Amino acid sequence: MELTLKNITKTFDGFVALENITFTVKEGEFVCIVGPSGCGKTTLLRIIAGLEEPTKGEILLDGEPLSHHERDIGFVFQEYGLFPWRNVLRNVEFGLEIRGIPKEERTRIAKKYIEMVGLSKFERNYPHELSGGMKQRVGIARALAVNPKLLLMDEPFGALDAQMRNILQEELANLWMKEKKTVLYVTHNVDEAIFLGDRILLMTASPGRIKEDITLELPRPRDRASPEATALRKRILETLREEIIKSL
Amino acid sequence: MKSSYYFWTDISPKWRERKFRVVSLVIFIVLWYVLSLWIRELPTPVETATTFYQLITVGEPILGRTLQEHTLASIKIVLKGFIIGTVIAIPLGIIIGRYKLAENLLNFIVETFRPIPPLAWIPLGFVLFRGLKETGWFQIISHLLGLGTSVAAMVQVFVVFVGAFFPILLNTIQGVKAVNPIYIDVARTFGATEREIVWKIVIPASFPNIITGIRVGLGVGWMCVVAAEMIGGSSSGVGLFIWDMYSIGGGSAEIVCGMIAIGLVGYIMNEVLLFVQRRVFKWS
């Protein structure tokens, strides 16, 4: 599904969080938004998800207004947002329940996605019994279970340690190559963006604007240590550094 | 020495806990005994135990009812008032906790009524219910509650209701307000309606608080019924029993037995709800 943002502006009580954000994510593309903290990345994602209203501007999904496609969007939160009173299976079933899918079918679908993220053994476990990495796998399975056409991910691995983060990035890259969803992925981790993205949108410090739109021509699966990746990382980090210093 | 060493250290922590309970009870009874030697009006533990046995096997001298019959009568009243309180307080708490408009409308009233002690409602309760006694509604409600035509019983149920209502209401409001907004965001990203958010997110997420409110509410209700029974007009109940024993000339052992019954029932109620709480909330 193609996502188009036209001149999205968001102000909170006079504070400009986002200013004139315009970009398009093409069908099946994996786009990463990278920016310094406080640049409004999360707000942007929340607006696209319909959790917040933009002050100005327009969001189109396949050329139609957002409200027609609310149910085509999946969201993966940084804090996982798993319901502690539901076990893994029931968490993954949640979105299917909201869509009114009958019990047996939703269990079957949920199990499929739980298997996909490698947690079949933990179906009956409750979130508090899982590690951070497992929790986010559940979060991803839950978002994918409703078969969204657009997947929004808000620093999904931000709370994990570096090793776990790498593993989950690899899993996500594999999943994406299989499922071919359109993904918009917010992160402040440049390595992560280079590892995952087809494109990287660099944002400025507050007020958040799109500073640069970088297309990555690196082959997949990505090599974190390739010279191209290293050069790109250096360039992006420098740009970000300027932005952060400006915002101080 | 060796045996006392084992007494403190052996086996599981659970048993050690139980031993501490026994030890504290023994100390308590010894202190009680010493105190009862000093204060003649206070029955000794042995006298109390004997009387307790009499009261549960033979019954008290005025109405000839056993202590457990009186206790059961009080429990029935409490459960009625408590259930009505729960059924009203939980939905109201959810509405006040979730909707700003309802909060603004009702907060002032709730906070003004809340400091009024439940027992202060007794006189008004008698006046109102006596006045309403002949109306159809009163009779229907009284009949549904199995209270016959007793105004006193109705007042007791009402007082328990008032006592149980506020702890449940306040804990529910607090629980609803404390629901992590991310859960609601998750539900909204899946396109959940407000109704689904309330039923599938708000209620389960605030359940631990609601149960706490229920536990406190039941405890307060239990205190209220005993006091309400002492005011008069009732024909049974532990409160009445204690008051009667006092009226016939200070049967202090009987009075203490009544108090022990109250304490034990309160303890059991709390334990049952704690058990439920732990059972239901293995996730928290």
Short mmCIF file of C-alpha atoms in Angstrom, two decimals:
data_model
loop_
_atom_site.label_atom_id
_atom_site.label_comp_id
_atom_site.label_asym_id
_atom_site.label_seq_id
_atom_site.Cartn_x
_atom_site.Cartn_y
_atom_site.Cartn_z
CA MET A 1 0.00 0.00 0.00
CA GLU A 2 1.27 3.40 -0.94
CA LEU A 3 1.43 6.03 1.77
CA THR A 4 1.54 9.72 0.95
CA LEU A 5 2.00 12.55 3.42
CA LYS A 6 1.29 16.05 2.20
CA ASN A 7 2.45 19.04 4.23
CA ILE A 8 1.80 17.46 7.60
CA THR A 9 2.20 20.01 10.38
CA LYS A 10 1.56 19.39 14.04
CA THR A 11 1.59 22.00 16.77
CA PHE A 12 1.00 21.54 20.49
CA ASP A 13 -0.05 24.77 22.20
CA GLY A 14 2.01 26.86 19.83
CA PHE A 15 4.99 24.50 19.90
CA VAL A 16 5.70 23.27 16.38
CA ALA A 17 6.49 19.57 16.58
CA LEU A 18 6.31 18.77 12.89
CA GLU A 19 6.55 21.15 10.00
CA ASN A 20 5.50 20.51 6.42
CA ILE A 21 6.31 16.85 6.27
CA THR A 22 5.86 15.55 2.76
CA PHE A 23 6.94 12.17 1.47
CA THR A 24 5.69 9.03 -0.18
CA VAL A 25 6.32 5.42 0.77
CA LYS A 26 5.81 3.11 -2.15
CA GLU A 27 4.06 -0.23 -2.01
CA GLY A 28 6.33 -2.86 -0.46
CA GLU A 29 9.00 -0.38 0.51
CA PHE A 30 10.82 -0.38 3.85
CA VAL A 31 11.38 3.22 4.87
CA CYS A 32 13.24 4.25 8.00
CA ILE A 33 12.80 7.62 9.65
CA VAL A 34 15.89 8.66 11.53
CA GLY A 35 16.20 11.76 13.64
CA PRO A 36 17.43 13.13 16.94
CA SER A 37 15.23 12.49 19.97
CA GLY A 38 12.41 14.96 20.33
CA CYS A 39 12.19 15.63 16.61
CA GLY A 40 8.62 14.39 16.44
CA LYS A 41 9.25 10.97 14.85
CA THR A 42 6.86 9.24 17.18
CA THR A 43 4.23 11.95 16.77
CA LEU A 44 4.47 11.52 13.02
CA LEU A 45 3.88 7.80 13.29
CA ARG A 46 0.97 8.34 15.68
CA ILE A 47 -0.61 10.73 13.20
CA ILE A 48 -0.30 8.19 10.41
CA ALA A 49 -1.82 5.56 12.67
CA GLY A 50 -4.78 7.82 13.36
CA LEU A 51 -3.92 8.09 17.05
CA GLU A 52 -3.49 11.84 16.69
CA GLU A 53 -4.85 14.46 14.34
CA PRO A 54 -2.47 16.55 12.27
CA THR A 55 -2.88 20.31 12.69
CA LYS A 56 -2.53 20.72 8.96
CA GLY A 57 -1.93 18.52 5.97
CA GLU A 58 -3.23 15.37 4.47
CA ILE A 59 -2.46 11.68 4.60
CA LEU A 60 -3.40 9.41 1.73
CA LEU A 61 -3.31 5.65 1.53
CA ASP A 62 -3.46 4.44 -2.05
CA GLY A 63 -4.75 7.88 -2.91
CA GLU A 64 -7.62 7.79 -0.45
CA PRO A 65 -8.00 9.54 2.91
CA LEU A 66 -6.72 7.77 5.98
CA SER A 67 -10.16 7.22 7.50
CA HIS A 68 -11.02 4.70 4.76
CA HIS A 69 -8.07 2.53 5.68
CA GLU A 70 -7.86 2.56 9.45
CA ARG A 71 -7.94 -1.18 9.55
CA ASP A 72 -5.12 -1.64 7.06
CA ILE A 73 -2.52 -0.27 9.44
CA GLY A 74 -0.53 -2.25 11.96
CA PHE A 75 1.44 -0.59 14.74
CA VAL A 76 4.35 -1.95 16.74
CA PHE A 77 5.11 0.07 19.85
CA GLN A 78 8.43 0.62 21.53
CA GLU A 79 7.07 -0.41 24.94
CA TYR A 80 5.50 -3.52 23.33
CA GLY A 81 2.06 -2.67 24.70
CA LEU A 82 1.25 -6.31 25.38
CA PHE A 83 -1.82 -6.80 27.52
CA PRO A 84 -0.52 -8.34 30.75
CA TRP A 85 -3.86 -10.02 31.47
CA ARG A 86 -3.78 -11.98 28.22
CA ASN A 87 -1.41 -14.80 27.40
CA VAL A 88 0.65 -14.74 24.20
CA LEU A 89 -2.02 -16.45 22.11
CA ARG A 90 -4.79 -14.16 23.32
CA ASN A 91 -2.59 -11.11 22.78
CA VAL A 92 -1.98 -12.06 19.18
CA GLU A 93 -5.68 -12.84 18.75
CA PHE A 94 -6.68 -9.39 19.94
CA GLY A 95 -6.80 -7.59 16.60
CA LEU A 96 -8.61 -10.53 15.02
CA GLU A 97 -11.16 -10.38 17.81
CA ILE A 98 -11.78 -6.70 17.05
CA ARG A 99 -12.32 -7.63 13.43
CA GLY A 100 -14.94 -10.15 14.49
CA ILE A 101 -13.16 -13.22 13.21
CA PRO A 102 -14.64 -16.40 14.70
CA LYS A 103 -12.80 -18.06 17.58
CA GLU A 104 -11.39 -21.06 15.79
CA GLU A 105 -10.12 -19.15 12.82
CA ARG A 106 -8.46 -16.48 14.86
CA THR A 107 -6.71 -19.08 16.97
CA ARG A 108 -5.45 -20.72 13.81
CA ILE A 109 -4.21 -17.42 12.37
CA ALA A 110 -2.66 -16.31 15.66
CA LYS A 111 -0.82 -19.61 15.99
CA LYS A 112 0.59 -19.21 12.51
CA TYR A 113 2.10 -15.84 13.35
CA ILE A 114 3.32 -16.98 16.74
CA GLU A 115 5.12 -19.77 14.95
CA MET A 116 6.54 -17.28 12.48
CA VAL A 117 8.20 -15.36 15.31
CA GLY A 118 9.36 -18.59 16.91
CA LEU A 119 7.28 -18.51 20.08
CA SER A 120 5.04 -21.55 19.66
CA LYS A 121 6.28 -22.97 22.94
CA PHE A 122 5.18 -19.87 24.77
CA GLU A 123 1.59 -19.55 23.53
CA ARG A 124 0.17 -20.01 26.99
CA ASN A 125 2.68 -17.78 28.77
CA TYR A 126 1.85 -14.35 30.09
CA PRO A 127 3.88 -11.29 29.07
CA HIS A 128 5.54 -10.96 32.48
CA GLU A 129 7.08 -14.38 31.93
CA LEU A 130 8.77 -13.30 28.68
CA SER A 131 12.04 -11.49 28.01
CA GLY A 132 12.04 -8.12 26.24
CA GLY A 133 12.97 -9.70 22.92
CA MET A 134 10.20 -12.26 23.20
CA LYS A 135 7.70 -9.57 24.12
CA GLN A 136 8.49 -7.59 21.02
CA ARG A 137 8.20 -10.72 18.90
CA VAL A 138 4.70 -11.06 20.28
CA GLY A 139 4.09 -7.39 19.49
CA ILE A 140 5.16 -7.98 15.90
CA ALA A 141 3.09 -11.15 15.58
CA ARG A 142 0.09 -9.29 16.96
CA ALA A 143 0.48 -6.48 14.46
CA LEU A 144 1.00 -8.87 11.53
CA ALA A 145 -1.86 -11.20 12.47
CA VAL A 146 -4.48 -8.83 11.09
CA ASN A 147 -2.56 -8.74 7.81
CA PRO A 148 -2.08 -4.97 7.65
CA LYS A 149 -1.04 -3.45 4.37
CA LEU A 150 1.06 -0.85 6.12
CA LEU A 151 3.17 -1.60 9.17
CA LEU A 152 4.25 1.27 11.40
CA MET A 153 7.06 0.53 13.82
CA ASP A 154 8.09 2.96 16.54
CA GLU A 155 11.61 2.12 17.73
CA PRO A 156 10.47 -1.44 18.30
CA PHE A 157 13.87 -2.68 19.45
CA GLY A 158 14.89 0.46 21.30
CA ALA A 159 14.54 -1.09 24.72
CA LEU A 160 16.57 -4.21 23.92
CA ASP A 161 20.25 -4.87 24.38
CA ALA A 162 22.51 -4.66 21.33
CA GLN A 163 22.78 -8.41 20.67
CA MET A 164 19.07 -9.01 20.95
CA ARG A 165 18.47 -5.99 18.77
CA ASN A 166 20.69 -7.37 16.01
CA ILE A 167 18.97 -10.72 16.11
CA LEU A 168 15.53 -9.18 15.91
CA GLN A 169 16.61 -6.88 13.10
CA GLU A 170 17.68 -9.91 11.13
CA GLU A 171 14.42 -11.68 11.88
CA LEU A 172 12.48 -8.62 10.86
CA ALA A 173 14.41 -8.28 7.61
CA ASN A 174 13.64 -11.94 6.83
CA LEU A 175 9.99 -11.54 7.73
CA TRP A 176 9.73 -8.48 5.55
CA MET A 177 11.31 -10.22 2.59
CA LYS A 178 8.72 -12.97 2.99
CA GLU A 179 5.66 -10.83 3.68
CA LYS A 180 6.54 -7.79 1.54
CA LYS A 181 4.64 -5.33 3.67
CA THR A 182 5.01 -1.61 3.28
CA VAL A 183 6.92 -0.61 6.40
CA LEU A 184 7.55 2.75 8.00
CA TYR A 185 10.11 2.33 10.74
CA VAL A 186 11.12 5.01 13.23
CA THR A 187 14.47 4.80 14.95
CA HIS A 188 17.29 6.95 16.22
CA ASN A 189 19.73 4.13 15.57
CA VAL A 190 21.53 4.76 12.29
CA ASP A 191 22.96 1.23 12.01
CA GLU A 192 19.51 -0.18 12.34
CA ALA A 193 18.17 2.08 9.61
CA ILE A 194 21.01 1.13 7.26
CA PHE A 195 20.51 -2.53 7.98
CA LEU A 196 16.76 -2.48 7.38
CA GLY A 197 15.75 0.34 5.09
CA ASP A 198 15.26 0.74 1.35
CA ARG A 199 15.19 4.43 2.09
CA ILE A 200 16.13 6.60 5.01
CA LEU A 201 14.35 9.84 5.78
CA LEU A 202 16.54 12.05 7.92
CA MET A 203 14.68 14.45 10.15
CA THR A 204 15.83 17.74 11.59
CA ALA A 205 15.74 18.55 15.26
CA SER A 206 12.63 20.35 16.46
CA PRO A 207 10.63 21.47 14.62
CA GLY A 208 10.80 18.17 12.77
CA ARG A 209 11.23 18.47 9.04
CA ILE A 210 12.53 16.07 6.43
CA LYS A 211 16.12 17.05 5.85
CA GLU A 212 17.26 14.37 3.48
CA ASP A 213 15.75 11.45 1.62
CA ILE A 214 18.40 8.79 1.06
CA THR A 215 17.84 5.76 -1.15
CA LEU A 216 19.96 2.76 -0.18
CA GLU A 217 21.29 0.72 -3.06
CA LEU A 218 22.80 -1.97 -0.85
CA PRO A 219 22.15 -5.65 -1.64
CA ARG A 220 20.10 -7.77 0.76
CA PRO A 221 20.69 -9.48 3.10
CA ARG A 222 22.64 -6.48 4.30
CA ASP A 223 26.20 -6.62 5.46
CA ARG A 224 26.56 -4.38 8.48
CA ALA A 225 30.30 -3.99 7.95
CA SER A 226 30.45 -3.37 4.19
CA PRO A 227 32.42 -0.27 3.10
CA GLU A 228 29.29 1.27 1.57
CA ALA A 229 27.36 0.85 4.82
CA THR A 230 30.24 2.32 6.79
CA ALA A 231 30.54 5.33 4.53
CA LEU A 232 26.80 5.92 4.65
CA ARG A 233 26.76 5.62 8.40
CA LYS A 234 29.51 8.20 8.66
CA ARG A 235 27.65 10.63 6.46
CA ILE A 236 24.33 10.24 8.27
CA LEU A 237 25.91 10.49 11.70
CA GLU A 238 27.57 13.74 10.72
CA THR A 239 24.30 15.21 9.53
CA LEU A 240 22.57 14.09 12.70
CA ARG A 241 25.36 15.54 14.79
CA GLU A 242 24.86 18.93 13.19
CA GLU A 243 21.15 18.72 13.92
CA ILE A 244 21.67 17.76 17.54
CA ILE A 245 24.18 20.54 18.10
CA LYS A 246 21.77 23.02 16.53
CA SER A 247 19.04 21.94 18.90
CA LEU A 248 21.16 22.34 22.05
CA MET B 1 18.36 -26.12 73.38
CA LYS B 2 18.60 -28.29 70.37
CA SER B 3 14.83 -28.67 70.03
CA SER B 4 14.30 -24.92 70.15
CA TYR B 5 16.94 -24.53 67.49
CA TYR B 6 15.00 -26.83 65.18
CA PHE B 7 11.79 -25.07 66.01
CA TRP B 8 13.07 -21.86 64.41
CA THR B 9 15.02 -23.17 61.49
CA ASP B 10 13.62 -26.33 60.01
CA ILE B 11 11.62 -26.90 56.83
CA SER B 12 9.92 -24.49 54.51
CA PRO B 13 9.39 -20.74 54.94
CA LYS B 14 5.67 -21.39 54.80
CA TRP B 15 5.81 -23.49 57.93
CA ARG B 16 8.07 -21.00 59.61
CA GLU B 17 5.44 -18.36 58.87
CA ARG B 18 2.78 -20.56 60.40
CA LYS B 19 4.89 -21.09 63.48
CA PHE B 20 5.24 -17.35 63.90
CA ARG B 21 1.49 -17.07 63.77
CA VAL B 22 1.12 -19.68 66.50
CA VAL B 23 3.77 -18.01 68.61
CA SER B 24 2.16 -14.59 68.34
CA LEU B 25 -1.22 -16.07 69.22
CA VAL B 26 0.21 -17.76 72.29
CA ILE B 27 1.84 -14.53 73.44
CA PHE B 28 -1.41 -12.70 72.87
CA ILE B 29 -3.39 -15.19 74.92
CA VAL B 30 -0.86 -15.05 77.77
CA LEU B 31 -1.03 -11.25 77.82
CA TRP B 32 -4.80 -11.44 77.75
CA TYR B 33 -4.76 -13.86 80.64
CA VAL B 34 -2.49 -11.58 82.71
CA LEU B 35 -4.70 -8.61 81.89
CA SER B 36 -7.83 -10.52 82.86
CA LEU B 37 -6.33 -11.32 86.28
CA TRP B 38 -5.77 -7.65 86.79
CA ILE B 39 -9.06 -6.36 85.33
CA ARG B 40 -11.77 -8.51 86.86
CA GLU B 41 -14.41 -7.51 84.30
CA LEU B 42 -12.36 -8.92 81.45
CA PRO B 43 -13.09 -12.63 80.99
CA THR B 44 -10.12 -14.96 81.03
CA PRO B 45 -9.26 -16.82 77.85
CA VAL B 46 -10.56 -20.04 79.39
CA GLU B 47 -13.87 -18.50 80.41
CA THR B 48 -14.20 -17.04 76.94
CA ALA B 49 -13.47 -20.37 75.29
CA THR B 50 -16.01 -22.13 77.48
CA THR B 51 -18.63 -19.48 76.74
CA PHE B 52 -17.82 -19.65 73.04
CA TYR B 53 -18.42 -23.39 73.08
CA GLN B 54 -21.71 -22.84 74.92
CA LEU B 55 -22.78 -20.21 72.46
CA ILE B 56 -22.19 -22.34 69.41
CA THR B 57 -23.71 -25.47 70.84
CA VAL B 58 -26.56 -24.27 73.09
CA GLY B 59 -27.04 -20.62 72.16
CA GLU B 60 -27.61 -17.39 74.05
CA PRO B 61 -30.18 -17.02 76.83
CA ILE B 62 -32.46 -14.35 75.34
CA LEU B 63 -33.56 -15.59 71.93
CA GLY B 64 -32.00 -19.02 72.27
CA ARG B 65 -30.05 -18.56 69.03
CA THR B 66 -26.55 -19.85 68.56
CA LEU B 67 -23.71 -17.50 67.80
CA GLN B 68 -23.35 -18.88 64.30
CA GLU B 69 -27.02 -18.20 63.61
CA HIS B 70 -26.52 -14.59 64.60
CA THR B 71 -23.34 -14.39 62.56
CA LEU B 72 -25.02 -15.87 59.52
CA ALA B 73 -27.86 -13.35 59.80
CA SER B 74 -25.31 -10.53 59.78
CA ILE B 75 -23.45 -12.05 56.85
CA LYS B 76 -26.66 -12.22 54.82
CA ILE B 77 -27.35 -8.54 55.43
CA VAL B 78 -23.78 -7.65 54.52
CA LEU B 79 -23.82 -9.62 51.31
CA LYS B 80 -27.03 -7.94 50.19
CA GLY B 81 -25.81 -4.41 50.83
CA PHE B 82 -22.39 -5.24 49.48
CA ILE B 83 -23.68 -6.74 46.24
CA ILE B 84 -25.93 -3.74 45.58
CA GLY B 85 -22.99 -1.45 46.33
CA THR B 86 -20.71 -3.37 43.98
CA VAL B 87 -23.21 -3.48 41.16
CA ILE B 88 -23.68 0.29 41.30
CA ALA B 89 -20.15 1.39 42.22
CA ILE B 90 -18.22 -0.50 39.52
CA PRO B 91 -20.08 0.83 36.46
CA LEU B 92 -20.24 4.30 37.99
CA GLY B 93 -16.53 4.18 38.75
CA ILE B 94 -15.74 3.17 35.19
CA ILE B 95 -17.83 6.02 33.83
CA ILE B 96 -16.32 8.60 36.18
CA GLY B 97 -12.81 7.30 35.64
CA ARG B 98 -13.04 7.23 31.87
CA TYR B 99 -15.17 10.25 30.97
CA LYS B 100 -14.07 13.70 31.99
CA LEU B 101 -17.62 15.02 31.67
CA ALA B 102 -18.94 12.48 34.17
CA GLU B 103 -16.08 13.27 36.50
CA ASN B 104 -16.79 16.97 36.40
CA LEU B 105 -20.48 16.35 36.96
CA LEU B 106 -20.19 13.87 39.80
CA ASN B 107 -16.91 14.45 41.55
CA PHE B 108 -18.23 17.20 43.81
CA ILE B 109 -21.22 15.15 44.90
CA VAL B 110 -19.16 12.03 45.51
CA GLU B 111 -16.56 13.88 47.52
CA THR B 112 -19.24 15.56 49.63
CA PHE B 113 -21.11 12.37 50.40
CA ARG B 114 -18.01 10.33 51.00
CA PRO B 115 -16.97 11.85 54.35
CA ILE B 116 -20.42 11.17 55.85
CA PRO B 117 -19.94 8.09 58.03
CA PRO B 118 -22.22 5.25 56.93
CA LEU B 119 -23.66 5.10 60.43
CA ALA B 120 -24.79 8.71 60.18
CA TRP B 121 -27.26 7.49 57.57
CA ILE B 122 -29.10 5.31 60.08
CA PRO B 123 -31.57 7.90 61.43
CA LEU B 124 -32.42 9.17 57.96
CA GLY B 125 -32.72 5.58 56.80
CA PHE B 126 -35.28 4.81 59.48
CA VAL B 127 -37.28 7.94 58.74
CA LEU B 128 -37.28 7.36 54.99
CA PHE B 129 -37.96 3.66 55.02
CA ARG B 130 -40.74 3.97 57.59
CA GLY B 131 -42.33 6.53 55.34
CA LEU B 132 -41.88 4.33 52.27
CA LYS B 133 -42.92 1.13 53.98
CA GLU B 134 -46.41 1.04 52.51
CA THR B 135 -45.34 1.82 48.94
CA GLY B 136 -45.13 -0.84 46.31
CA TRP B 137 -41.51 -0.17 45.48
CA PHE B 138 -40.34 -0.66 49.02
CA GLN B 139 -42.24 -3.91 49.23
CA ILE B 140 -40.87 -5.17 45.94
CA ILE B 141 -37.28 -4.34 46.88
CA SER B 142 -37.65 -5.65 50.38
CA HIS B 143 -39.19 -8.82 49.01
CA LEU B 144 -36.42 -9.26 46.44
CA LEU B 145 -33.84 -8.85 49.17
CA GLY B 146 -35.66 -11.36 51.36
CA LEU B 147 -36.07 -8.86 54.16
CA GLY B 148 -39.80 -9.28 54.76
CA THR B 149 -41.33 -6.10 56.11
CA SER B 150 -38.51 -5.20 58.47
CA VAL B 151 -37.57 -1.55 58.21
CA ALA B 152 -34.57 -2.19 60.47
CA ALA B 153 -33.19 -4.84 58.12
CA MET B 154 -33.64 -2.48 55.19
CA VAL B 155 -31.77 0.22 57.05
CA GLN B 156 -28.94 -2.21 57.79
CA VAL B 157 -28.66 -3.22 54.16
CA PHE B 158 -28.67 0.44 53.24
CA VAL B 159 -25.91 1.28 55.73
CA VAL B 160 -23.77 -1.59 54.44
CA PHE B 161 -24.42 -0.37 50.93
CA VAL B 162 -23.18 3.11 51.83
CA GLY B 163 -20.13 1.67 53.59
CA ALA B 164 -19.17 -0.66 50.75
CA PHE B 165 -20.02 1.76 47.95
CA PHE B 166 -17.29 4.37 48.34
CA PRO B 167 -14.20 2.17 48.63
CA ILE B 168 -15.32 0.25 45.55
CA LEU B 169 -16.16 3.42 43.66
CA LEU B 170 -12.90 5.17 44.47
CA ASN B 171 -10.71 2.18 43.73
CA THR B 172 -12.51 1.63 40.43
CA ILE B 173 -12.05 5.28 39.44
CA GLN B 174 -8.39 5.09 40.37
CA GLY B 175 -7.91 1.83 38.49
CA VAL B 176 -9.57 3.16 35.35
CA LYS B 177 -7.49 6.32 35.42
CA ALA B 178 -4.31 4.33 35.91
CA VAL B 179 -4.83 2.17 32.82
CA ASN B 180 -1.65 2.48 30.79
CA PRO B 181 -2.66 4.65 27.79
CA ILE B 182 -0.54 2.48 25.52
CA TYR B 183 -3.05 -0.37 25.92
CA ILE B 184 -5.76 1.94 24.67
CA ASP B 185 -3.55 3.08 21.79
CA VAL B 186 -2.92 -0.54 20.83
CA ALA B 187 -6.64 -1.21 20.80
CA ARG B 188 -7.28 1.91 18.73
CA THR B 189 -4.67 0.94 16.14
CA PHE B 190 -6.67 -2.25 15.65
CA GLY B 191 -9.79 -0.16 15.15
CA ALA B 192 -11.45 -0.99 18.46
CA THR B 193 -14.63 0.94 19.25
CA GLU B 194 -15.06 2.78 22.54
CA ARG B 195 -17.28 -0.04 23.74
CA GLU B 196 -14.57 -2.59 22.93
CA ILE B 197 -11.95 -0.44 24.61
CA VAL B 198 -14.00 -0.34 27.80
CA TRP B 199 -14.80 -4.06 27.85
CA LYS B 200 -11.56 -5.49 26.54
CA ILE B 201 -9.02 -3.01 27.91
CA VAL B 202 -10.26 -0.70 30.64
CA ILE B 203 -12.11 -3.29 32.69
CA PRO B 204 -9.49 -6.05 32.66
CA ALA B 205 -6.66 -3.56 33.16
CA SER B 206 -8.30 -2.00 36.19
CA PHE B 207 -9.48 -5.28 37.66
CA PRO B 208 -6.76 -5.46 40.31
CA ASN B 209 -7.88 -2.11 41.70
CA ILE B 210 -11.53 -3.10 41.48
CA ILE B 211 -10.86 -6.25 43.47
CA THR B 212 -8.96 -4.23 46.07
CA GLY B 213 -11.98 -1.93 46.31
CA ILE B 214 -14.25 -4.93 46.72
CA ARG B 215 -12.07 -6.27 49.49
CA VAL B 216 -12.00 -2.99 51.37
CA GLY B 217 -15.71 -2.40 50.70
CA LEU B 218 -16.69 -5.78 52.07
CA GLY B 219 -14.60 -5.09 55.18
CA VAL B 220 -16.22 -1.72 55.75
CA GLY B 221 -19.65 -3.19 55.12
CA TRP B 222 -18.99 -5.83 57.73
CA MET B 223 -18.07 -3.17 60.29
CA CYS B 224 -21.18 -1.19 59.40
CA VAL B 225 -23.66 -4.02 59.81
CA VAL B 226 -22.52 -4.79 63.34
CA ALA B 227 -22.92 -1.16 64.36
CA ALA B 228 -26.26 -0.84 62.58
CA GLU B 229 -27.60 -3.89 64.36
CA MET B 230 -26.80 -2.31 67.70
CA ILE B 231 -29.01 0.69 66.93
CA GLY B 232 -32.05 -1.48 67.32
CA GLY B 233 -35.07 -2.87 65.62
CA SER B 234 -33.33 -5.97 64.38
CA SER B 235 -34.21 -9.45 65.51
CA SER B 236 -30.88 -11.14 64.93
CA GLY B 237 -27.24 -10.49 64.08
CA VAL B 238 -23.94 -10.39 65.94
CA GLY B 239 -24.35 -6.69 66.66
CA LEU B 240 -27.71 -7.31 68.26
CA PHE B 241 -26.26 -10.25 70.15
CA ILE B 242 -23.45 -8.17 71.62
CA TRP B 243 -25.83 -5.38 72.52
CA ASP B 244 -28.29 -7.79 74.15
CA MET B 245 -25.55 -9.39 76.18
CA TYR B 246 -24.55 -5.96 77.36
CA SER B 247 -28.17 -5.01 78.16
CA ILE B 248 -28.85 -8.01 80.34
CA GLY B 249 -26.07 -7.00 82.65
CA GLY B 250 -22.71 -7.15 81.04
CA GLY B 251 -22.05 -10.74 80.07
CA SER B 252 -18.50 -9.77 79.19
CA ALA B 253 -17.46 -13.26 78.08
CA GLU B 254 -20.42 -13.31 75.67
CA ILE B 255 -19.56 -9.85 74.42
CA VAL B 256 -15.99 -10.89 73.76
CA CYS B 257 -17.22 -14.03 71.99
CA GLY B 258 -19.35 -11.87 69.71
CA MET B 259 -16.35 -9.72 68.94
CA ILE B 260 -14.23 -12.75 68.19
CA ALA B 261 -16.89 -13.98 65.78
CA ILE B 262 -16.84 -10.61 64.02
CA GLY B 263 -13.07 -10.68 63.75
CA LEU B 264 -12.96 -14.23 62.44
CA VAL B 265 -15.60 -13.62 59.79
CA GLY B 266 -13.82 -10.45 58.66
CA TYR B 267 -10.57 -12.35 58.47
CA ILE B 268 -12.09 -15.15 56.41
CA MET B 269 -13.79 -12.73 54.02
CA ASN B 270 -10.51 -10.97 53.42
CA GLU B 271 -8.62 -14.22 52.92
CA VAL B 272 -11.18 -15.50 50.43
CA LEU B 273 -10.91 -12.34 48.36
CA LEU B 274 -7.13 -12.35 48.58
CA PHE B 275 -7.21 -15.91 47.29
CA VAL B 276 -9.47 -14.88 44.42
CA GLN B 277 -7.22 -11.92 43.71
CA ARG B 278 -4.11 -14.08 43.49
CA ARG B 279 -5.92 -16.66 41.40
CA VAL B 280 -7.34 -14.23 38.87
CA PHE B 281 -4.21 -12.12 38.67
CA LYS B 282 -1.47 -14.54 38.08
CA TRP B 283 -0.51 -12.09 35.33
CA SER B 284 0.26 -9.17 37.61
#
